[in-house]
PDB file of C-alpha atoms in Angstrom:
ATOM      1  CA  MET B   1      50.466  85.609  83.502  1.00 41.00           C
ATOM      2  CA  LYS B   2      54.017  84.105  82.895  1.00 45.00           C
ATOM      3  CA  PRO B   3      56.809  84.067  84.978  1.00 46.00           C
ATOM      4  CA  ARG B   4      59.944  83.812  84.134  1.00 55.00           C
ATOM      5  CA  SER B   5      60.672  81.371  87.232  1.00 68.00           C
ATOM      6  CA  GLY B   6      57.964  78.433  87.839  1.00 71.00           C
ATOM      7  CA  LEU B   7      58.410  78.736  91.406  1.00 78.00           C
ATOM      8  CA  PRO B   8      55.107  80.103  92.248  1.00 79.00           C
ATOM      9  CA  TYR B   9      53.432  77.249  90.834  1.00 78.00           C
ATOM     10  CA  LEU B  10      55.719  74.633  92.677  1.00 81.00           C
ATOM     11  CA  ILE B  11      54.554  75.881  95.887  1.00 85.00           C
ATOM     12  CA  VAL B  12      51.290  76.367  95.236  1.00 84.00           C
ATOM     13  CA  SER B  13      50.807  72.447  93.883  1.00 83.00           C
ATOM     14  CA  LEU B  14      52.920  71.359  97.190  1.00 86.00           C
ATOM     15  CA  ALA B  15      50.921  73.285  99.538  1.00 88.00           C
ATOM     16  CA  ILE B  16      47.681  71.606  98.356  1.00 86.00           C
ATOM     17  CA  VAL B  17      49.280  68.173  98.012  1.00 85.00           C
ATOM     18  CA  TRP B  18      50.469  68.804 101.661  1.00 86.00           C
ATOM     19  CA  VAL B  19      46.201  70.062 102.888  1.00 86.00           C
ATOM     20  CA  LEU B  20      44.939  67.292 101.016  1.00 83.00           C
ATOM     21  CA  VAL B  21      47.294  64.215 102.419  1.00 82.00           C
ATOM     22  CA  THR B  22      47.094  65.258 106.239  1.00 82.00           C
ATOM     23  CA  ALA B  23      43.407  66.789 105.932  1.00 76.00           C
ATOM     24  CA  SER B  24      43.381  69.514 108.236  1.00 75.00           C
ATOM     25  CA  THR B  25      44.246  72.883 108.776  1.00 76.00           C
ATOM     26  CA  SER B  26      45.485  73.468 112.379  1.00 83.00           C
ATOM     27  CA  SER B  27      47.832  76.138 112.973  1.00 85.00           C
ATOM     28  CA  ASP B  28      50.073  73.329 113.593  1.00 86.00           C
ATOM     29  CA  GLU B  29      49.937  71.260 110.414  1.00 84.00           C
ATOM     30  CA  LEU B  30      49.937  74.375 108.206  1.00 87.00           C
ATOM     31  CA  LEU B  31      53.186  75.189 110.377  1.00 90.00           C
ATOM     32  CA  ILE B  32      55.619  72.277 109.575  1.00 90.00           C
ATOM     33  CA  GLY B  33      53.798  72.118 106.244  1.00 88.00           C
ATOM     34  CA  GLY B  34      54.950  75.593 105.296  1.00 90.00           C
ATOM     35  CA  LEU B  35      58.529  74.170 106.214  1.00 92.00           C
ATOM     36  CA  ALA B  36      58.145  71.176 104.355  1.00 90.00           C
ATOM     37  CA  VAL B  37      57.270  73.113 101.358  1.00 89.00           C
ATOM     38  CA  ALA B  38      59.904  75.517 101.791  1.00 90.00           C
ATOM     39  CA  ILE B  39      62.592  72.276 102.219  1.00 90.00           C
ATOM     40  CA  VAL B  40      61.415  70.156  98.660  1.00 88.00           C
ATOM     41  CA  ALA B  41      61.069  73.633  96.899  1.00 86.00           C
ATOM     42  CA  LEU B  42      64.801  74.712  98.043  1.00 86.00           C
ATOM     43  CA  ALA B  43      66.036  70.905  97.145  1.00 85.00           C
ATOM     44  CA  VAL B  44      64.276  71.555  93.537  1.00 82.00           C
ATOM     45  CA  ARG B  45      65.832  75.056  92.963  1.00 77.00           C
ATOM     46  CA  ASN B  46      67.923  73.727  89.794  1.00 75.00           C
ATOM     47  CA  LEU B  47      64.386  72.693  88.310  1.00 73.00           C
ATOM     48  CA  TRP B  48      62.361  75.475  89.266  1.00 72.00           C
ATOM     49  CA  GLY B  49      62.164  77.198  84.973  1.00 69.00           C
ATOM     50  CA  VAL B  50      60.879  73.633  84.510  1.00 69.00           C
ATOM     51  CA  PHE B  51      57.466  74.674  85.603  1.00 69.00           C
ATOM     52  CA  ALA B  52      57.743  78.110  84.166  1.00 66.00           C
ATOM     53  CA  GLY B  53      55.730  76.695  81.014  1.00 64.00           C
ATOM     54  CA  ILE B  54      52.041  76.435  82.463  1.00 68.00           C
ATOM     55  CA  ARG B  55      49.738  78.594  81.139  1.00 68.00           C
ATOM     56  CA  PHE B  56      46.806  79.781  82.965  1.00 68.00           C
ATOM     57  CA  THR B  57      44.238  81.656  81.130  1.00 73.00           C
ATOM     58  CA  PRO B  58      40.816  80.132  80.340  1.00 74.00           C
ATOM     59  CA  ARG B  59      41.726  78.656  77.050  1.00 76.00           C
ATOM     60  CA  ALA B  60      44.259  76.518  78.757  1.00 76.00           C
ATOM     61  CA  ILE B  61      42.124  75.473  81.908  1.00 79.00           C
ATOM     62  CA  VAL B  62      39.500  74.395  79.107  1.00 81.00           C
ATOM     63  CA  SER B  63      42.454  72.283  77.207  1.00 78.00           C
ATOM     64  CA  ALA B  64      43.684  70.825  80.387  1.00 79.00           C
ATOM     65  CA  ILE B  65      40.382  68.806  81.268  1.00 83.00           C
ATOM     66  CA  ALA B  66      40.011  68.499  77.681  1.00 82.00           C
ATOM     67  CA  TYR B  67      43.496  66.685  77.511  1.00 81.00           C
ATOM     68  CA  PHE B  68      42.501  64.680  80.709  1.00 82.00           C
ATOM     69  CA  PHE B  69      39.232  62.696  79.210  1.00 84.00           C
ATOM     70  CA  ILE B  70      41.380  62.057  75.790  1.00 83.00           C
ATOM     71  CA  PHE B  71      44.309  61.169  78.507  1.00 82.00           C
ATOM     72  CA  LEU B  72      41.571  58.968  80.296  1.00 84.00           C
ATOM     73  CA  ARG B  73      40.108  57.756  76.954  1.00 85.00           C
ATOM     74  CA  GLU B  74      43.269  56.597  75.607  1.00 82.00           C
ATOM     75  CA  LEU B  75      44.193  54.665  79.184  1.00 83.00           C
ATOM     76  CA  VAL B  76      41.228  52.641  78.942  1.00 85.00           C
ATOM     77  CA  LYS B  77      41.996  51.944  74.867  1.00 84.00           C
ATOM     78  CA  ALA B  78      45.259  51.266  76.155  1.00 81.00           C
ATOM     79  CA  ASN B  79      44.107  48.688  78.402  1.00 83.00           C
ATOM     80  CA  LEU B  80      41.555  46.799  76.136  1.00 85.00           C
ATOM     81  CA  ASP B  81      44.128  46.767  73.043  1.00 83.00           C
ATOM     82  CA  VAL B  82      46.511  45.197  75.770  1.00 82.00           C
ATOM     83  CA  ALA B  83      44.425  42.479  76.474  1.00 82.00           C
ATOM     84  CA  SER B  84      42.646  41.389  73.666  1.00 84.00           C
ATOM     85  CA  ARG B  85      46.116  40.899  71.919  1.00 82.00           C
ATOM     86  CA  VAL B  86      47.134  38.460  75.187  1.00 82.00           C
ATOM     87  CA  LEU B  87      43.854  36.877  74.727  1.00 84.00           C
ATOM     88  CA  ARG B  88      44.296  36.223  71.572  1.00 83.00           C
ATOM     89  CA  PRO B  89      46.400  32.543  71.243  1.00 81.00           C
ATOM     90  CA  SER B  90      48.256  33.948  68.060  1.00 79.00           C
ATOM     91  CA  LEU B  91      49.114  36.836  70.189  1.00 78.00           C
ATOM     92  CA  PRO B  92      48.934  39.078  67.052  1.00 79.00           C
ATOM     93  CA  ILE B  93      51.860  41.497  67.592  1.00 80.00           C
ATOM     94  CA  ARG B  94      54.426  43.758  65.048  1.00 80.00           C
ATOM     95  CA  PRO B  95      56.471  45.695  67.636  1.00 82.00           C
ATOM     96  CA  GLY B  96      59.772  47.656  66.249  1.00 81.00           C
ATOM     97  CA  ILE B  97      61.206  50.786  67.508  1.00 82.00           C
ATOM     98  CA  VAL B  98      60.361  54.181  65.872  1.00 81.00           C
ATOM     99  CA  GLU B  99      61.379  57.711  65.704  1.00 79.00           C
ATOM    100  CA  VAL B 100      58.796  60.399  66.050  1.00 81.00           C
ATOM    101  CA  ARG B 101      58.818  64.335  65.685  1.00 80.00           C
ATOM    102  CA  THR B 102      57.109  66.192  68.170  1.00 80.00           C
ATOM    103  CA  GLY B 103      56.717  70.081  68.418  1.00 77.00           C
ATOM    104  CA  MET B 104      56.985  70.334  72.572  1.00 78.00           C
ATOM    105  CA  ARG B 105      59.832  72.961  73.478  1.00 76.00           C
ATOM    106  CA  SER B 106      59.678  72.204  77.428  1.00 76.00           C
ATOM    107  CA  SER B 107      60.549  69.815  79.226  1.00 76.00           C
ATOM    108  CA  LEU B 108      57.573  69.827  80.911  1.00 77.00           C
ATOM    109  CA  GLY B 109      55.193  70.054  77.631  1.00 79.00           C
ATOM    110  CA  LYS B 110      58.040  66.720  76.305  1.00 82.00           C
ATOM    111  CA  LEU B 111      57.582  65.013  79.949  1.00 81.00           C
ATOM    112  CA  MET B 112      54.344  65.119  79.320  1.00 81.00           C
ATOM    113  CA  LEU B 113      53.546  64.066  76.286  1.00 82.00           C
ATOM    114  CA  ALA B 114      56.265  61.147  76.886  1.00 84.00           C
ATOM    115  CA  ASN B 115      54.406  60.230  79.667  1.00 82.00           C
ATOM    116  CA  SER B 116      51.070  60.297  77.395  1.00 82.00           C
ATOM    117  CA  ILE B 117      52.190  57.882  74.746  1.00 82.00           C
ATOM    118  CA  THR B 118      53.359  55.480  77.315  1.00 81.00           C
ATOM    119  CA  LEU B 119      50.387  54.478  78.566  1.00 78.00           C
ATOM    120  CA  THR B 120      48.247  55.194  75.461  1.00 77.00           C
ATOM    121  CA  PRO B 121      47.846  52.151  72.866  1.00 75.00           C
ATOM    122  CA  GLY B 122      50.442  49.840  71.762  1.00 77.00           C
ATOM    123  CA  THR B 123      52.784  52.799  72.015  1.00 83.00           C
ATOM    124  CA  LEU B 124      56.059  52.776  75.023  1.00 84.00           C
ATOM    125  CA  THR B 125      58.297  55.681  74.771  1.00 85.00           C
ATOM    126  CA  LEU B 126      61.727  54.239  75.185  1.00 83.00           C
ATOM    127  CA  ASP B 127      64.236  58.344  74.802  1.00 83.00           C
ATOM    128  CA  VAL B 128      63.831  61.402  73.643  1.00 83.00           C
ATOM    129  CA  ARG B 129      66.041  63.334  72.070  1.00 80.00           C
ATOM    130  CA  ASP B 130      66.001  67.407  70.945  1.00 76.00           C
ATOM    131  CA  ASP B 131      63.294  67.399  69.307  1.00 78.00           C
ATOM    132  CA  ARG B 132      63.113  63.537  68.437  1.00 80.00           C
ATOM    133  CA  MET B 133      61.319  60.885  70.508  1.00 82.00           C
ATOM    134  CA  PHE B 134      62.112  56.950  70.114  1.00 83.00           C
ATOM    135  CA  ILE B 135      59.126  54.811  70.523  1.00 83.00           C
ATOM    136  CA  HIS B 136      58.624  51.303  71.176  1.00 84.00           C
ATOM    137  CA  TRP B 137      55.296  49.866  68.928  1.00 82.00           C
ATOM    138  CA  ILE B 138      53.693  47.136  69.774  1.00 81.00           C
ATOM    139  CA  ASP B 139      52.136  47.036  66.390  1.00 79.00           C
ATOM    140  CA  VAL B 140      54.617  48.821  63.430  1.00 78.00           C
ATOM    141  CA  GLN B 141      52.235  50.817  60.681  1.00 74.00           C
ATOM    142  CA  GLY B 142      53.255  52.865  57.770  1.00 66.00           C
ATOM    143  CA  GLN B 143      57.335  53.679  56.938  1.00 66.00           C
ATOM    144  CA  ASP B 144      58.839  56.463  57.428  1.00 67.00           C
ATOM    145  CA  ALA B 145      58.754  59.407  60.639  1.00 64.00           C
ATOM    146  CA  ASP B 146      56.309  61.128  59.249  1.00 69.00           C
ATOM    147  CA  ALA B 147      52.826  58.637  59.257  1.00 70.00           C
ATOM    148  CA  ALA B 148      54.337  57.258  63.148  1.00 69.00           C
ATOM    149  CA  THR B 149      54.279  60.996  64.508  1.00 72.00           C
ATOM    150  CA  LYS B 150      50.835  61.491  62.882  1.00 71.00           C
ATOM    151  CA  ALA B 151      49.703  58.267  64.328  1.00 70.00           C
ATOM    152  CA  ILE B 152      51.605  58.597  67.289  1.00 72.00           C
ATOM    153  CA  VAL B 153      51.980  62.268  68.774  1.00 73.00           C
ATOM    154  CA  SER B 154      49.309  64.584  67.063  1.00 71.00           C
ATOM    155  CA  GLY B 155      46.386  63.085  68.369  1.00 71.00           C
ATOM    156  CA  PHE B 156      47.600  64.640  72.638  1.00 75.00           C
ATOM    157  CA  GLU B 157      50.171  67.837  71.230  1.00 76.00           C
ATOM    158  CA  ASN B 158      47.228  69.781  69.701  1.00 74.00           C
ATOM    159  CA  THR B 159      46.366  69.928  73.043  1.00 75.00           C
ATOM    160  CA  LEU B 160      48.956  70.587  75.013  1.00 75.00           C
ATOM    161  CA  LYS B 161      50.283  73.156  73.392  1.00 74.00           C
ATOM    162  CA  GLU B 162      47.232  75.094  74.319  1.00 72.00           C
ATOM    163  CA  VAL B 163      48.119  74.124  78.141  1.00 71.00           C
ATOM    164  CA  MET B 164      51.846  74.403  78.173  1.00 67.00           C
ATOM    165  CA  GLU B 165      54.485  76.681  75.746  1.00 54.00           C
TER     166      GLU B 165
ATOM    167  CA  MET I   1      27.901  53.406  96.211  1.00 82.00           C
ATOM    168  CA  THR I   2      28.891  49.493  97.846  1.00 87.00           C
ATOM    169  CA  ILE I   3      28.189  48.161  94.773  1.00 90.00           C
ATOM    170  CA  ALA I   4      30.220  51.130  92.403  1.00 90.00           C
ATOM    171  CA  GLY I   5      33.267  50.447  94.411  1.00 90.00           C
ATOM    172  CA  ASN I   6      33.477  46.393  94.651  1.00 93.00           C
ATOM    173  CA  VAL I   7      32.288  47.260  90.715  1.00 93.00           C
ATOM    174  CA  LEU I   8      35.517  49.098  90.529  1.00 92.00           C
ATOM    175  CA  VAL I   9      37.750  47.036  92.615  1.00 93.00           C
ATOM    176  CA  LEU I  10      36.684  43.855  90.447  1.00 94.00           C
ATOM    177  CA  LEU I  11      37.587  45.449  86.940  1.00 91.00           C
ATOM    178  CA  GLY I  12      40.781  46.638  88.650  1.00 91.00           C
ATOM    179  CA  SER I  13      41.759  43.596  89.236  1.00 93.00           C
ATOM    180  CA  ALA I  14      41.024  42.087  85.706  1.00 90.00           C
ATOM    181  CA  PHE I  15      43.047  44.330  84.188  1.00 88.00           C
ATOM    182  CA  LEU I  16      46.100  43.703  86.895  1.00 90.00           C
ATOM    183  CA  VAL I  17      45.147  39.625  86.143  1.00 90.00           C
ATOM    184  CA  LEU I  18      45.208  39.951  82.404  1.00 87.00           C
ATOM    185  CA  GLY I  19      48.514  42.327  82.609  1.00 86.00           C
ATOM    186  CA  GLY I  20      50.481  39.353  84.330  1.00 88.00           C
ATOM    187  CA  LEU I  21      48.835  36.984  81.748  1.00 87.00           C
ATOM    188  CA  GLY I  22      51.030  39.499  79.481  1.00 85.00           C
ATOM    189  CA  LEU I  23      54.096  39.484  81.242  1.00 86.00           C
ATOM    190  CA  LEU I  24      54.127  36.236  80.784  1.00 86.00           C
ATOM    191  CA  ARG I  25      53.067  36.002  76.873  1.00 84.00           C
ATOM    192  CA  MET I  26      54.826  38.890  75.610  1.00 83.00           C
ATOM    193  CA  PRO I  27      58.039  37.872  73.436  1.00 83.00           C
ATOM    194  CA  ASP I  28      61.178  40.657  75.276  1.00 84.00           C
ATOM    195  CA  VAL I  29      61.546  43.049  77.771  1.00 86.00           C
ATOM    196  CA  TYR I  30      60.191  45.861  76.002  1.00 84.00           C
ATOM    197  CA  ASN I  31      56.581  44.114  75.341  1.00 85.00           C
ATOM    198  CA  ARG I  32      56.210  42.805  78.760  1.00 86.00           C
ATOM    199  CA  LEU I  33      56.499  46.573  79.624  1.00 85.00           C
ATOM    200  CA  GLN I  34      54.067  47.677  77.343  1.00 83.00           C
ATOM    201  CA  ALA I  35      51.623  44.920  78.732  1.00 83.00           C
ATOM    202  CA  GLY I  36      53.027  45.722  82.526  1.00 83.00           C
ATOM    203  CA  THR I  37      52.769  49.516  82.673  1.00 84.00           C
ATOM    204  CA  LYS I  38      49.258  49.920  80.824  1.00 83.00           C
ATOM    205  CA  ALA I  39      47.495  47.202  82.644  1.00 85.00           C
ATOM    206  CA  THR I  40      49.152  48.413  86.592  1.00 86.00           C
ATOM    207  CA  THR I  41      48.493  51.631  85.678  1.00 86.00           C
ATOM    208  CA  LEU I  42      44.682  51.633  85.194  1.00 88.00           C
ATOM    209  CA  GLY I  43      44.399  48.684  87.113  1.00 90.00           C
ATOM    210  CA  ALA I  44      45.235  50.175  90.685  1.00 91.00           C
ATOM    211  CA  MET I  45      43.291  53.334  89.567  1.00 90.00           C
ATOM    212  CA  SER I  46      40.424  51.362  89.259  1.00 92.00           C
ATOM    213  CA  VAL I  47      40.850  49.840  92.587  1.00 93.00           C
ATOM    214  CA  LEU I  48      42.268  52.736  94.654  1.00 92.00           C
ATOM    215  CA  LEU I  49      38.973  54.876  92.922  1.00 91.00           C
ATOM    216  CA  GLY I  50      36.354  51.660  94.003  1.00 93.00           C
ATOM    217  CA  SER I  51      38.187  51.159  97.240  1.00 92.00           C
ATOM    218  CA  ALA I  52      37.817  55.410  98.311  1.00 91.00           C
ATOM    219  CA  PHE I  53      33.981  54.638  97.237  1.00 91.00           C
ATOM    220  CA  LEU I  54      33.858  51.751  99.493  1.00 91.00           C
ATOM    221  CA  ALA I  55      35.730  53.851 102.171  1.00 89.00           C
ATOM    222  CA  PRO I  56      34.750  58.106 101.628  1.00 86.00           C
ATOM    223  CA  GLY I  57      36.750  58.584 104.279  1.00 83.00           C
ATOM    224  CA  LEU I  58      40.343  58.038 102.258  1.00 84.00           C
ATOM    225  CA  ALA I  59      38.602  59.692  99.126  1.00 85.00           C
ATOM    226  CA  THR I  60      40.971  62.553  98.790  1.00 85.00           C
ATOM    227  CA  LYS I  61      43.731  60.320 100.019  1.00 86.00           C
ATOM    228  CA  ALA I  62      43.442  57.474  96.765  1.00 88.00           C
ATOM    229  CA  VAL I  63      43.105  60.257  94.508  1.00 86.00           C
ATOM    230  CA  LEU I  64      46.293  61.714  95.433  1.00 87.00           C
ATOM    231  CA  VAL I  65      47.766  57.992  94.958  1.00 89.00           C
ATOM    232  CA  ILE I  66      45.766  57.911  92.183  1.00 88.00           C
ATOM    233  CA  VAL I  67      47.657  60.933  90.544  1.00 85.00           C
ATOM    234  CA  PHE I  68      51.152  60.129  91.232  1.00 87.00           C
ATOM    235  CA  ILE I  69      50.885  56.440  90.150  1.00 88.00           C
ATOM    236  CA  ALA I  70      49.525  58.426  86.917  1.00 84.00           C
ATOM    237  CA  LEU I  71      52.804  60.352  86.930  1.00 82.00           C
ATOM    238  CA  ALA I  72      55.581  58.079  88.321  1.00 86.00           C
ATOM    239  CA  ASN I  73      54.495  54.172  86.188  1.00 86.00           C
ATOM    240  CA  PRO I  74      54.991  55.672  82.589  1.00 85.00           C
ATOM    241  CA  ILE I  75      58.694  57.304  83.945  1.00 87.00           C
ATOM    242  CA  SER I  76      60.028  54.372  85.105  1.00 88.00           C
ATOM    243  CA  SER I  77      58.765  51.968  82.860  1.00 87.00           C
ATOM    244  CA  SER I  78      60.487  54.413  80.191  1.00 87.00           C
ATOM    245  CA  THR I  79      63.430  54.925  82.223  1.00 89.00           C
ATOM    246  CA  ILE I  80      63.805  50.159  82.707  1.00 89.00           C
ATOM    247  CA  ALA I  81      63.425  49.904  78.502  1.00 87.00           C
ATOM    248  CA  ARG I  82      65.710  52.641  77.994  1.00 86.00           C
ATOM    249  CA  SER I  83      67.858  51.523  80.219  1.00 89.00           C
ATOM    250  CA  ALA I  84      67.114  48.224  78.986  1.00 87.00           C
ATOM    251  CA  TYR I  85      68.026  49.101  75.470  1.00 85.00           C
ATOM    252  CA  LYS I  86      71.726  51.165  76.454  1.00 84.00           C
ATOM    253  CA  ALA I  87      72.614  47.633  78.276  1.00 85.00           C
ATOM    254  CA  GLY I  88      72.200  45.923  74.997  1.00 80.00           C
ATOM    255  CA  ILE I  89      68.787  44.015  75.698  1.00 80.00           C
ATOM    256  CA  PRO I  90      67.859  42.568  71.851  1.00 79.00           C
ATOM    257  CA  LEU I  91      63.955  42.866  70.783  1.00 79.00           C
ATOM    258  CA  ALA I  92      62.221  40.238  69.669  1.00 77.00           C
ATOM    259  CA  PRO I  93      62.638  38.963  66.501  1.00 74.00           C
ATOM    260  CA  VAL I  94      59.421  39.411  66.028  1.00 72.00           C
ATOM    261  CA  SER I  95      60.487  43.076  65.475  1.00 74.00           C
ATOM    262  CA  VAL I  96      59.634  44.658  62.401  1.00 72.00           C
ATOM    263  CA  ARG I  97      61.928  48.045  63.169  1.00 73.00           C
ATOM    264  CA  ASP I  98      64.697  49.560  65.219  1.00 75.00           C
ATOM    265  CA  ASP I  99      65.151  53.464  64.076  1.00 73.00           C
ATOM    266  CA  LEU I 100      67.176  54.296  67.255  1.00 74.00           C
ATOM    267  CA  LYS I 101      69.950  51.645  66.175  1.00 73.00           C
ATOM    268  CA  SER I 102      71.737  53.450  63.886  1.00 70.00           C
ATOM    269  CA  LYS I 103      71.393  56.791  66.141  1.00 68.00           C
ATOM    270  CA  GLU I 104      72.967  54.545  68.963  1.00 64.00           C
ATOM    271  CA  ALA I 105      75.767  53.136  66.655  1.00 64.00           C
ATOM    272  CA  ALA I 106      76.165  56.955  65.320  1.00 61.00           C
ATOM    273  CA  GLU I 107      77.928  58.237  68.839  1.00 59.00           C
TER     274      GLU I 107
END
């Protein structure tokens, strides 16, 4: 179940968003929605391939749900972490930019990973180059790329790989 | 419902305040983005979810906005951080490492 073009996924997601925004299934709304979906899909036609990596096997869907909860937990942890640093008078930070490796190959996979890293404790994605990501880390630990990769990337990556690629 | 909604709105506001404090206290643009991004994402999500509890008619739209914020916020922060780096804004003196420096110099 992996079409070469990502177009079907794009159309389905756009249609869902339209129906949710208008909260109506009257034929007028659906007609305009169809037009809007077609225009948007044409406007981004060079990007269709980006959506092709997503999988829809039961295993992938379970992983996607698991991913959502891991993400939410990390986001809350990130906020408590920042809050505790900001509130302490000594402002305990040890920032730096570290290089990590990623095993995600598709653009969408890298985007999801980069976004997740940005929203989790103490890390902000600065740049992505091929299989390397450069991350601003608020509390640098360890000395080399391997240690940083393990600490920052691995947790998300294993779950993400089940969802796509 | 009302209590849950109010608690969520209050929690969200608290995170937003802490994020603002982070913006003031952090030493450089990169650390400020860290504090700002995480706090505004969770803060806005929590406030929106709270509003959805308080006004159930708006729930679907609130959830949609939450999804868009979750997608757009980190992208914009990464882009700002990257542009700042490319524009030559230095890391705060307290910083301990910069792996990107040698890569940029090689280009």
